[in-house]
XYZ file of C-alpha atoms in Angstrom:
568
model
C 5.160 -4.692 49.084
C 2.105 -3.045 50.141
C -0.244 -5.105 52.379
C -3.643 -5.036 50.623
C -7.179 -6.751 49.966
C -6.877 -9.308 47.582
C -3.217 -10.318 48.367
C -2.422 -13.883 49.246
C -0.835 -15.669 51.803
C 0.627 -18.970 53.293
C 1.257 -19.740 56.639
C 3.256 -22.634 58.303
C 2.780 -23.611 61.672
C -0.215 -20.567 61.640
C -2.536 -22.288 63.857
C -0.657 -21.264 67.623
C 2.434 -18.556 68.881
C 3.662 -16.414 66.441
C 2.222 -17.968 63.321
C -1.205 -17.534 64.676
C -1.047 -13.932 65.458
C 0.643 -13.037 61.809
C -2.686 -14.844 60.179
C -4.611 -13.393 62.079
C -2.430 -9.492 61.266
C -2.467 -10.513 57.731
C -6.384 -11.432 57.634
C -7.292 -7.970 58.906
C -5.507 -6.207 55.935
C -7.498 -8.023 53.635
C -4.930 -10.626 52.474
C -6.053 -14.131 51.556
C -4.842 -16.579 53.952
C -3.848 -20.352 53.867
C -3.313 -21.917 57.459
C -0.829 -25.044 57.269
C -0.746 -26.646 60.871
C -0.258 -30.206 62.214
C -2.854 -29.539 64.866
C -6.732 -29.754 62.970
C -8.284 -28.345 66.159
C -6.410 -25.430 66.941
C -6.120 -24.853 62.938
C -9.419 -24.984 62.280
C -10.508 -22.680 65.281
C -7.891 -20.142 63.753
C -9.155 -20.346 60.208
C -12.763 -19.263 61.489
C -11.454 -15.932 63.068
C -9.089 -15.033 60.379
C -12.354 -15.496 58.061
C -14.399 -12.859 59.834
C -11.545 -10.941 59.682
C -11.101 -10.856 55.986
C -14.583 -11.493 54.946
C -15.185 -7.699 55.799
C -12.607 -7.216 52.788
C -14.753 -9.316 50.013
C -18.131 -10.814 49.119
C -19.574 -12.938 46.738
C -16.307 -14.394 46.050
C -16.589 -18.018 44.547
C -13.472 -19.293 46.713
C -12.676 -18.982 50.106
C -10.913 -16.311 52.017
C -9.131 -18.172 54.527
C -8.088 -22.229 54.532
C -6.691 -24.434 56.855
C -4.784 -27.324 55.338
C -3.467 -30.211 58.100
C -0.188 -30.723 57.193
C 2.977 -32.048 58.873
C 5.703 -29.895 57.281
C 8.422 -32.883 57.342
C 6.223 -34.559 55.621
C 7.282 -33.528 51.898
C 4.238 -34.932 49.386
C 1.756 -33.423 52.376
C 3.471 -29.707 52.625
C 3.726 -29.703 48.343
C 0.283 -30.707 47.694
C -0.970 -27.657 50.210
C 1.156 -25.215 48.337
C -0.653 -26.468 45.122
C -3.737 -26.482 46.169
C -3.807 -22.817 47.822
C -1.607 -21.390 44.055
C -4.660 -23.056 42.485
C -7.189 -21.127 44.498
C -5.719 -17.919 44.502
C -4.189 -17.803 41.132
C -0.214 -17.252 43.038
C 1.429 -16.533 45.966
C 2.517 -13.723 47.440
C 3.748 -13.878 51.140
C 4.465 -17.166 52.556
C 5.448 -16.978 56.736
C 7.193 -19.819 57.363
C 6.781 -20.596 61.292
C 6.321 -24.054 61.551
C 8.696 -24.751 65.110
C 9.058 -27.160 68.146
C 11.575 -26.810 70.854
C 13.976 -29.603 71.962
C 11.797 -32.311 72.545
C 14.409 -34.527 75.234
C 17.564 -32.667 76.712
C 20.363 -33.139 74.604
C 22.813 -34.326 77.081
C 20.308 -36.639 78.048
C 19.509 -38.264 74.972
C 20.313 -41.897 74.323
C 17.869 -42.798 71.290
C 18.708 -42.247 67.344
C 17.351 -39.265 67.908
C 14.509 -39.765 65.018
C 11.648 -38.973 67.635
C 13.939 -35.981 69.802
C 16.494 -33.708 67.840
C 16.602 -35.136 64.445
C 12.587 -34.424 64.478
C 13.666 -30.323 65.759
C 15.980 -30.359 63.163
C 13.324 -31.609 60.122
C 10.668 -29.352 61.737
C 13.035 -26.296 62.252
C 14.832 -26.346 59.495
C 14.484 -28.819 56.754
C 10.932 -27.919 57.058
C 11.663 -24.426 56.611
C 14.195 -25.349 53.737
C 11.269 -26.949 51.668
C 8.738 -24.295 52.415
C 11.036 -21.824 51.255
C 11.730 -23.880 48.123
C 8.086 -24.450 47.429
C 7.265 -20.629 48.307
C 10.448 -19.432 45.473
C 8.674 -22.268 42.744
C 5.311 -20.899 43.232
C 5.907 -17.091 42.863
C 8.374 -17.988 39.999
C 5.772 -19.828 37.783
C 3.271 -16.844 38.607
C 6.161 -14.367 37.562
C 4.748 -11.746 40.045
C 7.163 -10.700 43.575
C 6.858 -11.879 47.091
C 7.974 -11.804 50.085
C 8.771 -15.245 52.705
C 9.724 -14.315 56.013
C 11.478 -17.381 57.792
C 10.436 -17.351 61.790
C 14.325 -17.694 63.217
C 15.126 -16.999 66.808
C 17.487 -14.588 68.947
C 18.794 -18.232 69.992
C 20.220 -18.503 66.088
C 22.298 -15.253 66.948
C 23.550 -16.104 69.722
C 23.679 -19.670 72.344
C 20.914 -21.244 73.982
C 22.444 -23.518 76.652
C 19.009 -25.374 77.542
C 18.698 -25.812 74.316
C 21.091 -26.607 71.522
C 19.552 -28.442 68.759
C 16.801 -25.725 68.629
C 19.800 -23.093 68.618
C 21.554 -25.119 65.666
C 18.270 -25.089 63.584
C 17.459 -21.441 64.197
C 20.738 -20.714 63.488
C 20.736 -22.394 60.304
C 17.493 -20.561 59.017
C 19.382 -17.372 59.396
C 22.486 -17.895 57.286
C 20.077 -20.061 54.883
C 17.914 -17.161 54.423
C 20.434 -14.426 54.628
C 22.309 -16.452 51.870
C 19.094 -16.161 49.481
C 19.475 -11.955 48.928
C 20.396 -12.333 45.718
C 17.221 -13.622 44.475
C 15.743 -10.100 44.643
C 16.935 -10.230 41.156
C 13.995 -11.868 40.228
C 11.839 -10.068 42.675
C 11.650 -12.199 45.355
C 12.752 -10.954 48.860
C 13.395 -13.551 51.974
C 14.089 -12.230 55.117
C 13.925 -13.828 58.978
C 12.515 -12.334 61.808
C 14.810 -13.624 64.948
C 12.754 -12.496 68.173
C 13.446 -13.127 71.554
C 10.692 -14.882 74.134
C 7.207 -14.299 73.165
C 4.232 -15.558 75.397
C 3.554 -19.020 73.504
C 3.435 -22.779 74.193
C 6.615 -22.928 73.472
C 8.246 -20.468 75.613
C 6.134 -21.298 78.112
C 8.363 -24.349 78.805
C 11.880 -22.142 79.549
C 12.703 -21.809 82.667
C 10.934 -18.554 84.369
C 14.099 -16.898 85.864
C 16.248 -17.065 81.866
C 12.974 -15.077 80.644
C 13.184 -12.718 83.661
C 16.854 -12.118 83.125
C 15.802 -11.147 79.605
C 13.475 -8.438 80.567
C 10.411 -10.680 80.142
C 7.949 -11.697 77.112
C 8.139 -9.659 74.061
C 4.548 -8.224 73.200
C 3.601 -9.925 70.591
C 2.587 -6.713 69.043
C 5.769 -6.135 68.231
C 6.526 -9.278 66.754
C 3.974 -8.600 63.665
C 4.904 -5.187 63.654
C 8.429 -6.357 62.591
C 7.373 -8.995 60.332
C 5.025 -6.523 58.559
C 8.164 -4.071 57.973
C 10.276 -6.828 56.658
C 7.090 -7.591 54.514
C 6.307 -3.511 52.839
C 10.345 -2.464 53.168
C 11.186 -3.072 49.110
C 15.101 -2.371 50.323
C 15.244 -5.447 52.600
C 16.100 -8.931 50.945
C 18.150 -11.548 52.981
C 17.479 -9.153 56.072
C 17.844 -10.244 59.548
C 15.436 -8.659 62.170
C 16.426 -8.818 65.873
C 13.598 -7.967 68.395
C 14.596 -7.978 72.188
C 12.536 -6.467 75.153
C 15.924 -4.660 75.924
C 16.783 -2.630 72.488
C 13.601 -3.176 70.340
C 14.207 -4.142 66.619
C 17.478 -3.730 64.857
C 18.667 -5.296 61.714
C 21.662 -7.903 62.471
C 24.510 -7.876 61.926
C 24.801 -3.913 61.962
C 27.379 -2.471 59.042
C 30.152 -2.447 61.362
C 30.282 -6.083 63.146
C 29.270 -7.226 58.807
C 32.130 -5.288 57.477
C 34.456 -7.541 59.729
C 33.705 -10.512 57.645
C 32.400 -9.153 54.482
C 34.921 -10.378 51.823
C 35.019 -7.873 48.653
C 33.456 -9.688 45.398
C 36.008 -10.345 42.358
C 35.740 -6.984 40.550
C 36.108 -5.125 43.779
C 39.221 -6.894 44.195
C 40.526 -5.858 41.154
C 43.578 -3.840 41.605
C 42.514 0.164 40.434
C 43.878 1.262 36.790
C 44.667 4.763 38.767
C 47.547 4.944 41.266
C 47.329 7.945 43.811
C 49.863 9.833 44.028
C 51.680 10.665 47.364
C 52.652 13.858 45.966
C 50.268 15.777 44.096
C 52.111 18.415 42.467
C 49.470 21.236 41.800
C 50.657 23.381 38.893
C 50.452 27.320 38.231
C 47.450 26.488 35.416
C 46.059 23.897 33.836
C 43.929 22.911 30.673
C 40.168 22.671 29.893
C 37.686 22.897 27.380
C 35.497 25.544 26.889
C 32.260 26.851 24.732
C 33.505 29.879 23.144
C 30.162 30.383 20.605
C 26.785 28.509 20.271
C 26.211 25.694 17.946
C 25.093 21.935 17.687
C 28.509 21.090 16.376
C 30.530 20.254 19.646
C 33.605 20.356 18.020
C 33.713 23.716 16.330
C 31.607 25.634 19.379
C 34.854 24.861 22.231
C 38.376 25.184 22.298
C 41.092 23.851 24.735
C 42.280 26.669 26.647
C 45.091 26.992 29.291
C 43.820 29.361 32.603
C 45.615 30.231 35.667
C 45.055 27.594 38.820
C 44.930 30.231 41.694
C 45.215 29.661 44.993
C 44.230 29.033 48.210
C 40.983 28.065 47.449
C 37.780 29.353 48.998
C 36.682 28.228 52.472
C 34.044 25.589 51.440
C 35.584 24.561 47.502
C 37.378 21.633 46.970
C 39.982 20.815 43.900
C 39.711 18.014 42.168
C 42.629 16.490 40.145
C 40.534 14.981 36.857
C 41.406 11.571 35.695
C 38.486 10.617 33.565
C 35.487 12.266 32.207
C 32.180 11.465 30.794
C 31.143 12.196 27.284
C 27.473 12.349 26.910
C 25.082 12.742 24.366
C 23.671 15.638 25.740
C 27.411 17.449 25.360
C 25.572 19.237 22.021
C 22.644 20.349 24.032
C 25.000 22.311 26.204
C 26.925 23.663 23.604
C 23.884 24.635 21.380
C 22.746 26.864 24.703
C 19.701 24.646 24.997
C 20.146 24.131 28.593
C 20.343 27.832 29.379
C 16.454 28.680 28.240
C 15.344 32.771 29.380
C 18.808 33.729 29.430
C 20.789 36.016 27.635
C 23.437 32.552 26.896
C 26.070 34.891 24.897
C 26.780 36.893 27.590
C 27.920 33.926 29.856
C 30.169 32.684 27.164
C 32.999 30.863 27.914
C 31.329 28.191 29.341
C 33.198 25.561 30.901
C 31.876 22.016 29.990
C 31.603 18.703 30.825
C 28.940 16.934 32.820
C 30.987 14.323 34.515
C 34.287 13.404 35.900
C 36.265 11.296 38.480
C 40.078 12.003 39.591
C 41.591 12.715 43.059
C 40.731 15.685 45.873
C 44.092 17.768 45.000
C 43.347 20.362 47.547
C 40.398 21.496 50.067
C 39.672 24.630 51.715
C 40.022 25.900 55.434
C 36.653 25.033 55.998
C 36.343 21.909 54.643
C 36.430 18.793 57.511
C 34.540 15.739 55.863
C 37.086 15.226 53.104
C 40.849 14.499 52.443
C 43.281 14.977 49.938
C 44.531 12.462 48.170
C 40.272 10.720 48.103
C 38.947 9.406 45.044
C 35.854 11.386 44.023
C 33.464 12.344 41.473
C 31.077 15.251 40.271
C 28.326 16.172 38.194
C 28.424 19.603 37.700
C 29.711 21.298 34.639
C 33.332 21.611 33.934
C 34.684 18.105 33.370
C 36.142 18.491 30.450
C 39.352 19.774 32.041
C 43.197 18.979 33.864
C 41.401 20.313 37.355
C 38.026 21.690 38.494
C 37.306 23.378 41.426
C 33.738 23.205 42.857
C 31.745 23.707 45.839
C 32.472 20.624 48.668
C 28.523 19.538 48.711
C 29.243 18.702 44.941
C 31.777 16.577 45.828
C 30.944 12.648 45.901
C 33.733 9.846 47.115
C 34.096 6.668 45.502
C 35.977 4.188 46.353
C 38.404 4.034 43.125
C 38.823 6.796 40.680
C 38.615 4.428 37.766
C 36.064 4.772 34.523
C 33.282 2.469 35.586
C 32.591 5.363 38.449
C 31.614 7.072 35.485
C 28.405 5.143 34.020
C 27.011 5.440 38.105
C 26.921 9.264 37.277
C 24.458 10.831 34.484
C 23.705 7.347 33.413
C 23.072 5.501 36.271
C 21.107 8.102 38.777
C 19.193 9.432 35.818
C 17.797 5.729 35.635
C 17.418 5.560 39.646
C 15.616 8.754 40.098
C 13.446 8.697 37.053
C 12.203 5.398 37.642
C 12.063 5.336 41.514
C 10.726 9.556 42.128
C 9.675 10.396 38.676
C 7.819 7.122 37.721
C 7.208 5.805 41.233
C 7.884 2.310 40.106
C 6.356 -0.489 41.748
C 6.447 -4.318 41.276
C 3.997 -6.181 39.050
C 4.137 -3.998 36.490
C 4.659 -3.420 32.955
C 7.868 -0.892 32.064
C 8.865 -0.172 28.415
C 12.966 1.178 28.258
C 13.057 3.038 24.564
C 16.998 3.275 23.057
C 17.332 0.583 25.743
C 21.242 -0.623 24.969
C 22.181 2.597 25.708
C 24.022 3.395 28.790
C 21.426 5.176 30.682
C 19.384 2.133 29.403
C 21.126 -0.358 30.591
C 20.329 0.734 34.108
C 16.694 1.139 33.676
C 16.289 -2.700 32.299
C 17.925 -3.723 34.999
C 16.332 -1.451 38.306
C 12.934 -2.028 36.390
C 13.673 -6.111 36.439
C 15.446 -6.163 40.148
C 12.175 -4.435 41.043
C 9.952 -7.446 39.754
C 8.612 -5.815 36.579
C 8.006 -6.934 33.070
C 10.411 -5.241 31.117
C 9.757 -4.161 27.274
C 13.203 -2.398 25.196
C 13.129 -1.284 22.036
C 16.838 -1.423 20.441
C 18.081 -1.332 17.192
C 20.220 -4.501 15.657
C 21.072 -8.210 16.779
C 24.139 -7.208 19.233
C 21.693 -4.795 20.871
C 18.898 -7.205 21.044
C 21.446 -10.216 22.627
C 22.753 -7.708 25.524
C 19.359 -7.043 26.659
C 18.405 -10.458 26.261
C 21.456 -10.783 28.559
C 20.389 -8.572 30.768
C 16.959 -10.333 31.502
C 14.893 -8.164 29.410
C 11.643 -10.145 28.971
C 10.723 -8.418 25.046
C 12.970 -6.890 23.118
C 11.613 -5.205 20.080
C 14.859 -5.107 17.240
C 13.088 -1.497 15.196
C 15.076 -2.661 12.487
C 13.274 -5.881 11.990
C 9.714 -5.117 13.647
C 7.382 -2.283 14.020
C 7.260 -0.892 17.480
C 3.857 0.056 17.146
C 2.255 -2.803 16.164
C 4.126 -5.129 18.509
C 3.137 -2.996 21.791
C -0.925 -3.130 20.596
C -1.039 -6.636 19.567
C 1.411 -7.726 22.955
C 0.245 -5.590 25.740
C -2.750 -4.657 24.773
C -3.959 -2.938 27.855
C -0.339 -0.735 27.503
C 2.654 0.260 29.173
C 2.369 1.312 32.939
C 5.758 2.828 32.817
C 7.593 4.328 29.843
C 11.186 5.585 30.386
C 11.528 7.437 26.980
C 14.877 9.136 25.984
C 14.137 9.133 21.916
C 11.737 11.647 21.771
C 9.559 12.697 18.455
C 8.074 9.692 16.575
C 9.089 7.720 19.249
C 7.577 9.636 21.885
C 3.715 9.657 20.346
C 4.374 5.446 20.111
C 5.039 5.719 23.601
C 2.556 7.659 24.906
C -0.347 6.075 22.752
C 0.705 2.574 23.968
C 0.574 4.079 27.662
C -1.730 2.511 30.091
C -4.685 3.863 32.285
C -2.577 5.532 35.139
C 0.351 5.102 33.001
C 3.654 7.130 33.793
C 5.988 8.076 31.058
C 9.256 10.048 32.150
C 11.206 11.984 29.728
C 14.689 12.049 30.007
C 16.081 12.922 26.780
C 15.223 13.062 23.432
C 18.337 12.129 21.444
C 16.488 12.065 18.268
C 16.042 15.880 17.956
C 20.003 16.217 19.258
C 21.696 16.496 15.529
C 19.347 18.826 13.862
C 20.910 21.866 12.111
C 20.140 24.812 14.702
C 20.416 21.959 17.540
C 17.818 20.862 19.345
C 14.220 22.175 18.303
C 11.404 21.900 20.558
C 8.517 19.624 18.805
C 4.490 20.103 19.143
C 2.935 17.303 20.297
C -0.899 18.220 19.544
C -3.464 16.355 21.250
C -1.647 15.510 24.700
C -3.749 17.432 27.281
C -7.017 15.074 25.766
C -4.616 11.840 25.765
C -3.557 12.211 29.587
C -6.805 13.611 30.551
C -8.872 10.621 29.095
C -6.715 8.293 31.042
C -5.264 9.976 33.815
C -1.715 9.779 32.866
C 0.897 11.282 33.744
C 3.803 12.461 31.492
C 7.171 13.631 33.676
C 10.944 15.164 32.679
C 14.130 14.282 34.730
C 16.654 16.239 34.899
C 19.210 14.328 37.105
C 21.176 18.001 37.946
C 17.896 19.343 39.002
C 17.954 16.488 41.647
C 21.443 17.390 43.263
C 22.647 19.450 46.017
């Protein structure tokens, strides 16, 4: 998320220690603030600098910039009613910091009450506290149907034992796993992450003992503190992210990849046994099949042949073989055997052309020079010449997988060409409006589904009820059935003020619906136009008169992806 003016944010326990400095880092970006402490004094004192802060970012506004709102978070009806009151003044709720803490208020071993005024109140401030923020924080950006980000204020003392105090190292340690266990609601565009730092110069960690600080290298700056919360708050790839801060090592992400693949337990599907069984033997014959283009046309079948060639060997230093188990067919298959892919070239005089844009099998043989691969590896490519027994390509083409089974297959053309277009090509953000045309289709699929994970309102044109249900399915939030509505008319009277994104793969009529119904700034990537596919003489470029005026007039931008233009 980018950190600018006219953002909003809540802040628990933002009136002293860490809280107070985020307010204060979040104030001079601009960002609406709302100050939740128990303490009015210090709260109110904090308020007034975090106004003049943001008040250089806005004027004449009819609401305030900054509030302070006393509230004791254990208290449930008092910590609700301030999460209403700041959604109703600034229309949502972006970033909530949840930082609300106290320390162990009586030794543990020394405690001989109920524990309702000493641990049990740590553990309602701590973590129940942080529990119901969260849960009021999820509610509020839900009902606004816009992303956000929460960071939870953990503790290095929820990673690992604090003997002085052990109730505060339960509690810290629970907001951890309880907000490492809420990734998956980056789904719906919300991202929760917790900051775990070690001793910062506060009230709090004023009362440890001197000498366990020392030991530690001393105070954290606090500088560093907001610098990590503000990365956990712009980083789009971090949801249910742990950041460690220590004088000693700086910030690092916890657990790292190795000590989390120790106890990561693969899901259901990954546990599913492969449909391919790897050989221990790979015999490599003396030749092989493939298909080949053997003369231009539209008609797949009649421009290729099966041929068998000679498999010669050794290979070259730096190639790698790859035994083919499955390959992709694609609609695009006719483009490449019509010759449209080979524009300002003399296309007859490369005849036969091997083809095929996709394939997984099993690494059959390497070359001498070849060191980061083995045989026997499940792999992929994208690069032409999948159609075939055995293909033999340059290493850097190579990609492993971890089963050579079909589903590898829709990650390929299908799936990048969704990635990159809408993440390089399109430059998607959150918040915004993206319209998938031919939507149920494979390449389709993905784009719904990056576009919603992203936190976008997501528009697919399809064509039939089946169509309409998967993308229902799929959390599309308007699906427009062609065969039972007019595409046209739906987008102007719906989103009036247009599309921001358009990931178009239809082409012709299609494409000038699209582009019309584009909004100021809009971008609309290209990648395909299977409409134009079929035609007699193959695929005919169109004339689109009129499009310099359109994207000039509203500063559009209209972009082609070509995913093999993206490789190695």
């Amino acid at each position: 998320m980018e950190l600018k003016p006219g953002l909003s944010a809540l802040v628990t326990g933002g009136a002293s220690g860490i809280g107070k400095a985020l307010s204060l880092a979040l104030a001079q970006k601009g960002v609406f603030v709302t100050i939740v402490d128990f303490s009015e004094e210090k709260g109110k004192e904090v308020a007034a600098l975090a106004e003049k802060e943001c008040a250089e970012f806005h004027s004449g506004l009819e609401f305030p910039v900054v509030m302070f709102i006393r509230c004791d978070v254990t208290n449930a009806g008092e910590l609700k009613a301030a999460f209403e009151k700041h959604f109703v003044t600034y229309g949502g709720l972006d970033i909530c910091i949840n930082s609300a803490g106290i320390g162990d208020i009586v030794p543990f071993h020394n405690d001989r009450t109920d524990g309702s005024k000493s641990w049990r109140r740590t553990v309602n401030v701590n973590l129940v506290g942080v529990i119901d923020s969260t849960s009021l924080a999820i509610q509020a950006m839900q009902t606004a149907q816009k992303p956000g980000v929460i960071i939870n204020l953990g503790s290095a003392s929820g990673l690992y034992p604090m003997y002085g105090g052990p109730i505060y190292s339960a509690t810290k340690g629970g907001v951890v796993m309880f907000t490492r266990s809420l990734a998956p609601l980056k789904r719906q565009g919300i991202r929760i992450n917790v900051l775990c730092p070690e001793f910062v110069r506060t009230d709090l960690a004023e009362k440890v003992n001197s000498s366990t600080i020392d030991r530690l290298g001393g105070y954290l700056p606090m500088e560093l503190v907001v610098e990590g919360a503000l990365e956990l708050i712009r980083d789009e790839s971090k949801a249910g992210s742990c950041l460690w801060i220590t004088k000693r090592r700086g910030m690092e992400y916890w657990p790292t990849p190795a000590e989390e693949a120790k106890y990561r337990v693969p899901s259901s599907k990954a546990r599913i046994k492969s449909l391919v069984t790897v050989p221990r033997d790979l015999q490599i014959p003396h030749s092989f099949e493939k298909v080949v283009v053997h003369t231009l046309s539209h008609n797949f079948r009649s421009a290729t042949r099966i041929v068998r060639t000679e498999l010669r060997l050794p290979l070259k230093p730096d190639h790698v073989l790859l035994k083919v188990i499955y390959a992709g067919v694609n609609a695009s298959d006719v483009n490449f055997s019509s010759g449209r892919y080979f524009s300002g070239k003399d296309i007859t005089s490369l005849l036969p052309l091997d083809s095929g844009f996709e394939a997984v099998g099993i690494i059959a043989a390497i070359g001498d020079s070849v060191t980061n691969l083995k045989i026997g590896m499940p792999a992929a490519i994208m690069t032409f010449g999948g159609y075939a027994e055995f293909v033999m390509v340059p290493a850097k083409h190579i990609l492993p997988v971890a089963k050579p089974d079909p589903e590898v297959l829709a990650m390929l053309t299908s799936g990048l060409t969704a990635s990159i277009a809408l993440e390089k090509a399109a430059q998607m953000e959150s918040g915004k409006v993206v319209l998938v045309t031919a939507a149920a289709g494979a390449t389709g699929q993905f784009a719904v589904q990056l576009a919603k994970i992203a936190g976008n309102t997501v528009v697919a044109t399809c064509g039939g009820n089946e169509k309409a249900k998967l993308l229902k399915d799929l959390g599309v939030d308007r699906v427009i059935d062609y065969k039972v509505e007019d595409i046209k008319a739906v987008l102007k009277k719906e989103f009036p003020k247009g599309t921001d994104i358009v990931y178009e793969s239809v082409g012709g009529e299609m494409f000038d619906i699209c582009l019309n119904a584009l909004a100021v700034y809009g971008r609309l990537v290209v990648i395909g136009m299977i409409s134009q596919y079929q035609g007699e003489h193959g695929w005919k470029p169109r004339n689109y008169p009129g499009i310099c005026e359109k994207l000039l007039a509203k500063s559009q931008t209209v972009v082609g992806v070509m995913v093999v233009e993206f490789g190695p």
